[in-house]
Amino acid sequence: AAGVIQSPRHLIKEKRETATLKCYPIPRHDTVYWYQQGPGQDPQFLISFYEKMQSDKGSIPDRFSAQQFSDYHSELNMSSLELGDSALYFCASSLTGGATDTYFGPGTRLTVL
Amino acid sequence: AQSVSQHNHHVILSEAASLELGCNYSYGGTVNLFWYVQYPGQHLQLLLKYFSGDPLVKGIKGFEAEFIKSKFSFNLRKPSVQWSDTAEYFCAAYSSASKIIFGSGTRLSIRP
């Protein structure tokens, strides 16, 4: 079965650069969630989208923005990168925000040098 | 605010020992609870989940968890651990705000 796809899987950037992370949900899933997991930390909720509209917002810095497109894929845009942004960024998808079928992607490991 | 608490930050066991990892949640309404496992360098994998019905939930890899409403607990158990169970374990809950919130995680180390 198709799973949540994230690209790239690894990304290395310099401070103050920008980065774009992509998430492709499971087919027919209309809800996407973004999480950030720092080294040795638990995943922290950043933001979510349902039907291309932002549905909830967590601890997402103002330097970050995200959107969901008409094909339901989502992009997390990160600007003015800081060393502290180095983390594993997970995307998850579900159908109509339901917990019963929330699946996590493999994550994008971002390293900021 | 809703929260999920895992009080064991690091657990060290020998192979074949029994495992119980604690998880408590703070939410009085309908709860959906999960346990995820994260092997070193890997992504989150769902071990098991509870939504309703039988409070004893069986998951993959021989894991099970028991939902005890009166104690707001959802502890993870395995009767006999293996070296390959070395990983980080996260308890999580689906909050009323339509997102999954995680506990701080428990690192499990198994001595061969």
PDB file of C-alpha atoms in Angstrom:
ATOM      1  CA  ALA A   1       0.000   0.000   0.000  1.00  0.00           C
ATOM      2  CA  ALA A   2       1.125   3.526  -0.724  1.00  0.00           C
ATOM      3  CA  GLY A   3       2.530   5.437   2.217  1.00  0.00           C
ATOM      4  CA  VAL A   4       3.260   9.054   2.984  1.00  0.00           C
ATOM      5  CA  ILE A   5       6.151  10.266   0.868  1.00  0.00           C
ATOM      6  CA  GLN A   6       8.512  13.006   1.920  1.00  0.00           C
ATOM      7  CA  SER A   7      11.245  14.628  -0.080  1.00  0.00           C
ATOM      8  CA  PRO A   8      14.046  15.135   0.187  1.00  0.00           C
ATOM      9  CA  ARG A   9      14.997  12.563   2.811  1.00  0.00           C
ATOM     10  CA  HIS A  10      18.115  14.466   3.769  1.00  0.00           C
ATOM     11  CA  LEU A  11      18.932  18.126   3.357  1.00  0.00           C
ATOM     12  CA  ILE A  12      21.963  20.145   4.339  1.00  0.00           C
ATOM     13  CA  LYS A  13      21.771  23.922   4.381  1.00  0.00           C
ATOM     14  CA  GLU A  14      23.818  26.835   5.619  1.00  0.00           C
ATOM     15  CA  LYS A  15      22.593  29.358   8.167  1.00  0.00           C
ATOM     16  CA  ARG A  16      20.296  31.998   6.734  1.00  0.00           C
ATOM     17  CA  GLU A  17      19.460  29.874   3.704  1.00  0.00           C
ATOM     18  CA  THR A  18      15.981  28.705   2.797  1.00  0.00           C
ATOM     19  CA  ALA A  19      14.627  25.179   2.526  1.00  0.00           C
ATOM     20  CA  THR A  20      11.475  23.610   1.138  1.00  0.00           C
ATOM     21  CA  LEU A  21      10.263  20.265   2.361  1.00  0.00           C
ATOM     22  CA  LYS A  22       7.588  18.348   0.502  1.00  0.00           C
ATOM     23  CA  CYS A  23       4.995  15.876   1.673  1.00  0.00           C
ATOM     24  CA  TYR A  24       2.799  13.673  -0.491  1.00  0.00           C
ATOM     25  CA  PRO A  25      -0.052  12.169   1.530  1.00  0.00           C
ATOM     26  CA  ILE A  26      -1.572   8.773   1.078  1.00  0.00           C
ATOM     27  CA  PRO A  27      -3.995   8.831  -1.882  1.00  0.00           C
ATOM     28  CA  ARG A  28      -7.425  10.187  -0.904  1.00  0.00           C
ATOM     29  CA  HIS A  29      -6.141  11.606   2.375  1.00  0.00           C
ATOM     30  CA  ASP A  30      -7.133  15.241   2.657  1.00  0.00           C
ATOM     31  CA  THR A  31      -5.412  16.212   5.904  1.00  0.00           C
ATOM     32  CA  VAL A  32      -1.703  16.815   6.360  1.00  0.00           C
ATOM     33  CA  TYR A  33       0.221  17.441   9.576  1.00  0.00           C
ATOM     34  CA  TRP A  34       3.788  18.651  10.034  1.00  0.00           C
ATOM     35  CA  TYR A  35       5.929  17.783  13.058  1.00  0.00           C
ATOM     36  CA  GLN A  36       9.442  18.752  14.071  1.00  0.00           C
ATOM     37  CA  GLN A  37      11.594  16.376  16.112  1.00  0.00           C
ATOM     38  CA  GLY A  38      14.830  17.814  17.462  1.00  0.00           C
ATOM     39  CA  PRO A  39      17.693  15.545  18.567  1.00  0.00           C
ATOM     40  CA  GLY A  40      16.546  13.494  21.545  1.00  0.00           C
ATOM     41  CA  GLN A  41      13.183  15.242  21.605  1.00  0.00           C
ATOM     42  CA  ASP A  42       9.619  14.161  21.055  1.00  0.00           C
ATOM     43  CA  PRO A  43       7.838  15.258  17.880  1.00  0.00           C
ATOM     44  CA  GLN A  44       6.340  18.718  18.192  1.00  0.00           C
ATOM     45  CA  PHE A  45       3.298  19.673  16.160  1.00  0.00           C
ATOM     46  CA  LEU A  46       3.905  22.545  13.765  1.00  0.00           C
ATOM     47  CA  ILE A  47       0.868  22.983  11.549  1.00  0.00           C
ATOM     48  CA  SER A  48      -1.901  21.084   9.812  1.00  0.00           C
ATOM     49  CA  PHE A  49      -4.083  21.497   6.742  1.00  0.00           C
ATOM     50  CA  TYR A  50      -7.471  20.127   5.810  1.00  0.00           C
ATOM     51  CA  GLU A  51      -8.787  20.539   2.293  1.00  0.00           C
ATOM     52  CA  LYS A  52      -6.068  23.063   1.474  1.00  0.00           C
ATOM     53  CA  MET A  53      -6.936  25.297   4.422  1.00  0.00           C
ATOM     54  CA  GLN A  54      -4.865  25.631   7.568  1.00  0.00           C
ATOM     55  CA  SER A  55      -6.722  23.727  10.264  1.00  0.00           C
ATOM     56  CA  ASP A  56      -4.439  24.093  13.274  1.00  0.00           C
ATOM     57  CA  LYS A  57      -1.211  25.769  14.209  1.00  0.00           C
ATOM     58  CA  GLY A  58       1.309  24.733  16.795  1.00  0.00           C
ATOM     59  CA  SER A  59       4.802  25.858  17.629  1.00  0.00           C
ATOM     60  CA  ILE A  60       5.744  26.909  14.120  1.00  0.00           C
ATOM     61  CA  PRO A  61       8.213  29.824  13.911  1.00  0.00           C
ATOM     62  CA  ASP A  62       7.211  32.882  11.908  1.00  0.00           C
ATOM     63  CA  ARG A  63      10.145  32.111   9.592  1.00  0.00           C
ATOM     64  CA  PHE A  64       8.310  28.995   8.480  1.00  0.00           C
ATOM     65  CA  SER A  65       5.254  28.818   6.274  1.00  0.00           C
ATOM     66  CA  ALA A  66       3.353  25.971   4.753  1.00  0.00           C
ATOM     67  CA  GLN A  67       0.554  25.306   2.351  1.00  0.00           C
ATOM     68  CA  GLN A  68      -1.450  22.474   0.915  1.00  0.00           C
ATOM     69  CA  PHE A  69      -2.017  22.319  -2.807  1.00  0.00           C
ATOM     70  CA  SER A  70      -4.950  21.190  -4.919  1.00  0.00           C
ATOM     71  CA  ASP A  71      -3.491  17.688  -5.229  1.00  0.00           C
ATOM     72  CA  TYR A  72      -3.267  17.629  -1.390  1.00  0.00           C
ATOM     73  CA  HIS A  73       0.492  17.577  -1.256  1.00  0.00           C
ATOM     74  CA  SER A  74       1.995  20.024   1.182  1.00  0.00           C
ATOM     75  CA  GLU A  75       5.164  22.075   1.321  1.00  0.00           C
ATOM     76  CA  LEU A  76       6.906  23.463   4.374  1.00  0.00           C
ATOM     77  CA  ASN A  77       8.969  26.534   3.537  1.00  0.00           C
ATOM     78  CA  MET A  78      11.689  27.520   5.948  1.00  0.00           C
ATOM     79  CA  SER A  79      13.593  30.771   5.652  1.00  0.00           C
ATOM     80  CA  SER A  80      16.531  32.357   7.477  1.00  0.00           C
ATOM     81  CA  LEU A  81      17.539  28.958   8.730  1.00  0.00           C
ATOM     82  CA  GLU A  82      19.162  28.739  12.141  1.00  0.00           C
ATOM     83  CA  LEU A  83      21.312  26.031  13.668  1.00  0.00           C
ATOM     84  CA  GLY A  84      18.430  25.148  15.966  1.00  0.00           C
ATOM     85  CA  ASP A  85      16.268  24.239  12.996  1.00  0.00           C
ATOM     86  CA  SER A  86      18.322  21.085  12.513  1.00  0.00           C
ATOM     87  CA  ALA A  87      15.811  18.330  13.131  1.00  0.00           C
ATOM     88  CA  LEU A  88      13.780  15.547  11.645  1.00  0.00           C
ATOM     89  CA  TYR A  89      10.623  16.904  10.040  1.00  0.00           C
ATOM     90  CA  PHE A  90       7.748  14.476   9.842  1.00  0.00           C
ATOM     91  CA  CYS A  91       4.675  14.745   7.745  1.00  0.00           C
ATOM     92  CA  ALA A  92       1.554  12.739   8.498  1.00  0.00           C
ATOM     93  CA  SER A  93      -1.690  12.364   6.618  1.00  0.00           C
ATOM     94  CA  SER A  94      -5.192  11.265   7.446  1.00  0.00           C
ATOM     95  CA  LEU A  95      -8.675  11.224   5.992  1.00  0.00           C
ATOM     96  CA  THR A  96     -10.778  14.145   7.187  1.00  0.00           C
ATOM     97  CA  GLY A  97      -8.643  14.691  10.267  1.00  0.00           C
ATOM     98  CA  GLY A  98      -9.453  11.302  11.668  1.00  0.00           C
ATOM     99  CA  ALA A  99      -7.074   9.689  14.128  1.00  0.00           C
ATOM    100  CA  THR A 100      -8.031   6.222  13.044  1.00  0.00           C
ATOM    101  CA  ASP A 101      -5.924   6.397   9.911  1.00  0.00           C
ATOM    102  CA  THR A 102      -3.129   8.852  10.571  1.00  0.00           C
ATOM    103  CA  TYR A 103       0.084   7.690   8.995  1.00  0.00           C
ATOM    104  CA  PHE A 104       3.530   9.199   9.339  1.00  0.00           C
ATOM    105  CA  GLY A 105       6.064   9.639   6.591  1.00  0.00           C
ATOM    106  CA  PRO A 106       9.737   8.702   6.896  1.00  0.00           C
ATOM    107  CA  GLY A 107      10.772  12.257   7.627  1.00  0.00           C
ATOM    108  CA  THR A 108      13.222  14.738   6.188  1.00  0.00           C
ATOM    109  CA  ARG A 109      16.403  15.152   8.161  1.00  0.00           C
ATOM    110  CA  LEU A 110      17.472  18.788   7.934  1.00  0.00           C
ATOM    111  CA  THR A 111      20.967  19.754   8.984  1.00  0.00           C
ATOM    112  CA  VAL A 112      21.821  23.425   9.225  1.00  0.00           C
ATOM    113  CA  LEU A 113      25.533  24.204   9.280  1.00  0.00           C
TER     114      LEU A 113
ATOM    115  CA  ALA B   1      -4.429  21.743  27.898  1.00  0.00           C
ATOM    116  CA  GLN B   2      -4.211  18.148  26.913  1.00  0.00           C
ATOM    117  CA  SER B   3      -0.952  16.399  27.603  1.00  0.00           C
ATOM    118  CA  VAL B   4       0.666  13.009  27.499  1.00  0.00           C
ATOM    119  CA  SER B   5       3.197  12.054  30.161  1.00  0.00           C
ATOM    120  CA  GLN B   6       5.824   9.369  30.073  1.00  0.00           C
ATOM    121  CA  HIS B   7       7.671   9.196  33.346  1.00  0.00           C
ATOM    122  CA  ASN B   8      10.324   6.666  32.379  1.00  0.00           C
ATOM    123  CA  HIS B   9      12.910   8.508  30.329  1.00  0.00           C
ATOM    124  CA  HIS B  10      15.336   5.609  29.966  1.00  0.00           C
ATOM    125  CA  VAL B  11      14.726   1.957  30.736  1.00  0.00           C
ATOM    126  CA  ILE B  12      17.451  -0.673  30.626  1.00  0.00           C
ATOM    127  CA  LEU B  13      16.508  -4.343  30.576  1.00  0.00           C
ATOM    128  CA  SER B  14      18.120  -7.657  29.880  1.00  0.00           C
ATOM    129  CA  GLU B  15      16.870  -9.860  27.078  1.00  0.00           C
ATOM    130  CA  ALA B  16      13.820 -11.945  28.035  1.00  0.00           C
ATOM    131  CA  ALA B  17      12.845  -9.516  30.792  1.00  0.00           C
ATOM    132  CA  SER B  18       9.308  -8.231  30.917  1.00  0.00           C
ATOM    133  CA  LEU B  19       8.602  -4.660  29.921  1.00  0.00           C
ATOM    134  CA  GLU B  20       6.103  -2.092  31.105  1.00  0.00           C
ATOM    135  CA  LEU B  21       6.325   1.532  30.009  1.00  0.00           C
ATOM    136  CA  GLY B  22       4.059   4.027  31.697  1.00  0.00           C
ATOM    137  CA  CYS B  23       1.872   6.562  29.942  1.00  0.00           C
ATOM    138  CA  ASN B  24      -0.664   8.946  31.421  1.00  0.00           C
ATOM    139  CA  TYR B  25      -2.869  11.379  29.588  1.00  0.00           C
ATOM    140  CA  SER B  26      -4.831  14.352  30.743  1.00  0.00           C
ATOM    141  CA  TYR B  27      -8.154  14.545  28.991  1.00  0.00           C
ATOM    142  CA  GLY B  28     -11.568  13.697  30.310  1.00  0.00           C
ATOM    143  CA  GLY B  29     -13.414  13.238  27.070  1.00  0.00           C
ATOM    144  CA  THR B  30     -13.188  10.640  24.354  1.00  0.00           C
ATOM    145  CA  VAL B  31      -9.613   9.576  23.925  1.00  0.00           C
ATOM    146  CA  ASN B  32      -7.758   7.954  21.119  1.00  0.00           C
ATOM    147  CA  LEU B  33      -4.408   6.639  22.283  1.00  0.00           C
ATOM    148  CA  PHE B  34      -1.361   5.317  20.481  1.00  0.00           C
ATOM    149  CA  TRP B  35       2.049   3.856  21.030  1.00  0.00           C
ATOM    150  CA  TYR B  36       4.695   4.527  18.421  1.00  0.00           C
ATOM    151  CA  VAL B  37       8.184   3.071  18.163  1.00  0.00           C
ATOM    152  CA  GLN B  38      11.165   4.798  16.614  1.00  0.00           C
ATOM    153  CA  TYR B  39      14.206   2.649  15.936  1.00  0.00           C
ATOM    154  CA  PRO B  40      17.555   4.437  15.793  1.00  0.00           C
ATOM    155  CA  GLY B  41      17.652   6.709  12.767  1.00  0.00           C
ATOM    156  CA  GLN B  42      14.211   5.624  11.606  1.00  0.00           C
ATOM    157  CA  HIS B  43      10.775   7.139  11.410  1.00  0.00           C
ATOM    158  CA  LEU B  44       7.799   6.597  13.669  1.00  0.00           C
ATOM    159  CA  GLN B  45       5.993   3.298  13.379  1.00  0.00           C
ATOM    160  CA  LEU B  46       2.625   2.582  14.910  1.00  0.00           C
ATOM    161  CA  LEU B  47       2.722  -0.248  17.451  1.00  0.00           C
ATOM    162  CA  LEU B  48      -0.900  -0.183  18.519  1.00  0.00           C
ATOM    163  CA  LYS B  49      -3.863   2.094  19.060  1.00  0.00           C
ATOM    164  CA  TYR B  50      -6.955   2.306  21.217  1.00  0.00           C
ATOM    165  CA  PHE B  51     -10.207   3.992  20.261  1.00  0.00           C
ATOM    166  CA  SER B  52     -12.938   2.046  22.020  1.00  0.00           C
ATOM    167  CA  GLY B  53     -13.983  -1.439  23.050  1.00  0.00           C
ATOM    168  CA  ASP B  54     -11.670  -3.939  24.697  1.00  0.00           C
ATOM    169  CA  PRO B  55      -9.277  -1.925  26.872  1.00  0.00           C
ATOM    170  CA  LEU B  56      -6.532  -4.481  26.289  1.00  0.00           C
ATOM    171  CA  VAL B  57      -5.088  -3.767  22.891  1.00  0.00           C
ATOM    172  CA  LYS B  58      -2.688  -6.053  21.090  1.00  0.00           C
ATOM    173  CA  GLY B  59      -0.235  -4.620  18.623  1.00  0.00           C
ATOM    174  CA  ILE B  60       2.612  -5.713  16.438  1.00  0.00           C
ATOM    175  CA  LYS B  61       5.824  -7.398  17.560  1.00  0.00           C
ATOM    176  CA  GLY B  62       4.184  -8.896  20.665  1.00  0.00           C
ATOM    177  CA  PHE B  63       3.359  -5.574  22.303  1.00  0.00           C
ATOM    178  CA  GLU B  64       0.115  -4.854  24.100  1.00  0.00           C
ATOM    179  CA  ALA B  65      -1.303  -1.944  26.061  1.00  0.00           C
ATOM    180  CA  GLU B  66      -4.079  -1.566  28.585  1.00  0.00           C
ATOM    181  CA  PHE B  67      -6.344   1.441  28.742  1.00  0.00           C
ATOM    182  CA  ILE B  68      -7.399   2.159  32.325  1.00  0.00           C
ATOM    183  CA  LYS B  69      -9.823   5.044  32.264  1.00  0.00           C
ATOM    184  CA  SER B  70      -9.912   5.521  36.034  1.00  0.00           C
ATOM    185  CA  LYS B  71      -6.150   5.984  36.099  1.00  0.00           C
ATOM    186  CA  PHE B  72      -5.881   7.942  32.836  1.00  0.00           C
ATOM    187  CA  SER B  73      -3.236   5.426  31.860  1.00  0.00           C
ATOM    188  CA  PHE B  74      -2.270   3.500  28.742  1.00  0.00           C
ATOM    189  CA  ASN B  75       0.782   1.469  29.688  1.00  0.00           C
ATOM    190  CA  LEU B  76       2.715  -0.528  27.121  1.00  0.00           C
ATOM    191  CA  ARG B  77       3.755  -4.085  27.935  1.00  0.00           C
ATOM    192  CA  LYS B  78       5.708  -6.928  26.439  1.00  0.00           C
ATOM    193  CA  PRO B  79       6.271 -10.203  28.311  1.00  0.00           C
ATOM    194  CA  SER B  80       9.751 -10.894  26.963  1.00  0.00           C
ATOM    195  CA  VAL B  81      11.896  -8.272  25.252  1.00  0.00           C
ATOM    196  CA  GLN B  82      14.519  -8.882  22.610  1.00  0.00           C
ATOM    197  CA  TRP B  83      17.653  -6.977  21.755  1.00  0.00           C
ATOM    198  CA  SER B  84      15.898  -5.764  18.602  1.00  0.00           C
ATOM    199  CA  ASP B  85      13.362  -3.902  20.756  1.00  0.00           C
ATOM    200  CA  THR B  86      15.995  -1.275  21.491  1.00  0.00           C
ATOM    201  CA  ALA B  87      14.307   1.930  20.410  1.00  0.00           C
ATOM    202  CA  GLU B  88      12.509   5.063  21.531  1.00  0.00           C
ATOM    203  CA  TYR B  89       8.869   4.557  22.457  1.00  0.00           C
ATOM    204  CA  PHE B  90       6.334   7.363  22.275  1.00  0.00           C
ATOM    205  CA  CYS B  91       2.902   7.376  23.772  1.00  0.00           C
ATOM    206  CA  ALA B  92       0.514   9.690  21.949  1.00  0.00           C
ATOM    207  CA  ALA B  93      -3.052  10.880  22.067  1.00  0.00           C
ATOM    208  CA  TYR B  94      -5.363  12.329  19.482  1.00  0.00           C
ATOM    209  CA  SER B  95      -6.404  15.631  20.941  1.00  0.00           C
ATOM    210  CA  SER B  96      -9.675  17.448  20.598  1.00  0.00           C
ATOM    211  CA  ALA B  97      -7.851  19.947  18.403  1.00  0.00           C
ATOM    212  CA  SER B  98      -7.540  17.300  15.725  1.00  0.00           C
ATOM    213  CA  LYS B  99      -3.877  16.512  16.021  1.00  0.00           C
ATOM    214  CA  ILE B 100      -1.733  13.864  17.629  1.00  0.00           C
ATOM    215  CA  ILE B 101       0.267  14.995  20.644  1.00  0.00           C
ATOM    216  CA  PHE B 102       3.226  13.015  21.880  1.00  0.00           C
ATOM    217  CA  GLY B 103       4.742  12.212  25.221  1.00  0.00           C
ATOM    218  CA  SER B 104       8.411  12.917  25.786  1.00  0.00           C
ATOM    219  CA  GLY B 105       9.371   9.364  24.890  1.00  0.00           C
ATOM    220  CA  THR B 106      11.070   6.487  26.697  1.00  0.00           C
ATOM    221  CA  ARG B 107      14.382   5.171  25.495  1.00  0.00           C
ATOM    222  CA  LEU B 108      14.567   1.416  25.854  1.00  0.00           C
ATOM    223  CA  SER B 109      17.973  -0.228  25.918  1.00  0.00           C
ATOM    224  CA  ILE B 110      18.241  -4.009  25.908  1.00  0.00           C
ATOM    225  CA  ARG B 111      21.362  -5.752  27.145  1.00  0.00           C
ATOM    226  CA  PRO B 112      22.160  -8.800  25.017  1.00  0.00           C
TER     227      PRO B 112
END
